[in-house]
Amino acid sequence: MVRGKAIGIALVLALCGTNARASGGTAVDGMALAGQRQCLGCHQVDARRVGPPFRAIAERFQGRPEAAGHLARVMREGSRGQWGAIPMPAQTRLSDVDAQRLALWILSLKDGPAAD
């Protein structure tokens, strides 16, 4: 059942990504989603706040095929000791789909500016 759910989420994300790229708005959409989900209270794109900058996260995880799934899981379940003493609290209200969308957006930041 978990594998089926993961495949379903991947399909939804692929379709969302295609639509976002076609409209040219992935960076803007990612930043908007981060704002809507209160990520920007602790993170910024290029500067450390409470947590690491999104671009630093993208650089740390670039080239790892499991990165999007890992980041989405960390967002939903939280983590400790990955970026210093301050833990990442679990974001239990964040849906699986939004967590995946945010993870893919964060990983895209290694390639260029945060917004067009």
Short mmCIF file of C-alpha atoms in Angstrom, two decimals:
data_model
loop_
_atom_site.label_atom_id
_atom_site.label_comp_id
_atom_site.label_asym_id
_atom_site.label_seq_id
_atom_site.Cartn_x
_atom_site.Cartn_y
_atom_site.Cartn_z
CA MET A 1 0.00 0.00 0.00
CA VAL A 2 2.83 2.43 0.83
CA ARG A 3 4.46 1.79 -2.54
CA GLY A 4 1.17 2.48 -4.33
CA LYS A 5 0.78 5.73 -2.41
CA ALA A 6 4.33 6.76 -3.35
CA ILE A 7 3.68 6.01 -7.02
CA GLY A 8 0.44 8.01 -6.87
CA ILE A 9 2.20 10.98 -5.30
CA ALA A 10 4.99 10.76 -7.89
CA LEU A 11 2.41 10.79 -10.69
CA VAL A 12 0.61 13.83 -9.24
CA LEU A 13 3.93 15.64 -8.82
CA ALA A 14 4.99 14.84 -12.36
CA LEU A 15 1.76 16.26 -13.68
CA CYS A 16 2.01 19.32 -11.42
CA GLY A 17 5.61 19.85 -12.45
CA THR A 18 4.73 19.67 -16.13
CA ASN A 19 1.95 22.22 -15.70
CA ALA A 20 4.16 24.51 -13.60
CA ARG A 21 7.01 24.40 -16.12
CA ALA A 22 4.58 25.09 -18.96
CA SER A 23 3.35 28.22 -17.19
CA GLY A 24 6.92 29.24 -16.28
CA GLY A 25 6.07 29.63 -12.60
CA THR A 26 7.85 26.91 -10.60
CA ALA A 27 10.06 29.23 -8.57
CA VAL A 28 7.25 31.65 -7.84
CA ASP A 29 4.87 28.80 -7.03
CA GLY A 30 7.41 27.20 -4.67
CA MET A 31 8.04 30.45 -2.84
CA ALA A 32 4.30 31.07 -2.57
CA LEU A 33 3.72 27.59 -1.17
CA ALA A 34 6.57 28.05 1.32
CA GLY A 35 4.93 31.27 2.44
CA GLN A 36 1.49 29.68 2.72
CA ARG A 37 2.83 26.79 4.79
CA GLN A 38 4.79 29.09 7.14
CA CYS A 39 8.19 27.71 6.08
CA LEU A 40 9.51 31.24 5.75
CA GLY A 41 9.15 31.79 9.48
CA CYS A 42 12.28 29.66 9.99
CA HIS A 43 13.89 29.47 6.53
CA GLN A 44 14.94 31.88 3.81
CA VAL A 45 16.24 31.11 0.35
CA ASP A 46 19.78 32.47 0.71
CA ALA A 47 20.25 33.39 4.37
CA ARG A 48 20.18 31.47 7.62
CA ARG A 49 17.28 32.26 9.89
CA VAL A 50 16.33 29.68 12.53
CA GLY A 51 16.93 26.87 10.08
CA PRO A 52 19.31 26.55 7.14
CA PRO A 53 18.76 28.45 3.89
CA PHE A 54 16.82 26.52 1.27
CA ARG A 55 19.69 26.88 -1.20
CA ALA A 56 22.11 25.25 1.28
CA ILE A 57 19.69 22.34 1.63
CA ALA A 58 19.55 22.02 -2.17
CA GLU A 59 23.34 22.01 -2.39
CA ARG A 60 23.71 19.38 0.34
CA PHE A 61 21.26 17.02 -1.35
CA GLN A 62 22.05 17.64 -5.04
CA GLY A 63 22.54 14.51 -7.07
CA ARG A 64 20.90 12.20 -4.55
CA PRO A 65 17.97 10.37 -6.14
CA GLU A 66 16.22 9.90 -2.78
CA ALA A 67 16.55 13.57 -1.79
CA ALA A 68 12.98 14.74 -2.51
CA GLY A 69 11.44 11.86 -0.57
CA HIS A 70 13.86 12.33 2.30
CA LEU A 71 13.22 16.09 2.55
CA ALA A 72 9.45 15.61 2.37
CA ARG A 73 9.67 13.03 5.16
CA VAL A 74 11.83 15.32 7.31
CA MET A 75 9.33 18.14 6.85
CA ARG A 76 6.44 15.97 8.00
CA GLU A 77 8.26 14.01 10.74
CA GLY A 78 10.90 16.51 11.90
CA SER A 79 14.60 15.89 12.55
CA ARG A 80 17.41 16.59 15.02
CA GLY A 81 21.10 17.30 14.61
CA GLN A 82 21.15 17.63 10.83
CA TRP A 83 21.91 21.38 10.74
CA GLY A 84 23.00 22.16 14.27
CA ALA A 85 21.40 22.18 17.70
CA ILE A 86 17.96 23.52 16.73
CA PRO A 87 15.63 20.67 15.69
CA MET A 88 13.23 20.78 12.76
CA PRO A 89 9.79 20.33 14.33
CA ALA A 90 7.38 17.93 12.63
CA GLN A 91 4.98 19.71 10.31
CA THR A 92 2.08 17.30 10.74
CA ARG A 93 -0.42 19.62 9.02
CA LEU A 94 1.63 19.58 5.81
CA SER A 95 0.14 17.17 3.28
CA ASP A 96 2.29 14.55 1.56
CA VAL A 97 1.73 16.29 -1.79
CA ASP A 98 2.68 19.75 -0.47
CA ALA A 99 5.75 18.31 1.25
CA GLN A 100 6.85 16.74 -2.04
CA ARG A 101 6.16 19.96 -3.97
CA LEU A 102 8.21 21.95 -1.44
CA ALA A 103 11.04 19.40 -1.55
CA LEU A 104 11.22 19.53 -5.34
CA TRP A 105 11.18 23.33 -5.29
CA ILE A 106 13.95 23.46 -2.68
CA LEU A 107 16.07 21.04 -4.71
CA SER A 108 15.55 23.20 -7.82
CA LEU A 109 17.18 26.17 -6.09
CA LYS A 110 20.70 24.89 -6.74
CA ASP A 111 20.19 25.75 -10.40
CA GLY A 112 19.35 29.43 -10.24
CA PRO A 113 17.46 32.31 -8.66
CA ALA A 114 14.56 31.81 -6.25
CA ALA A 115 12.06 33.71 -8.37
CA ASP A 116 11.82 34.94 -11.94
#
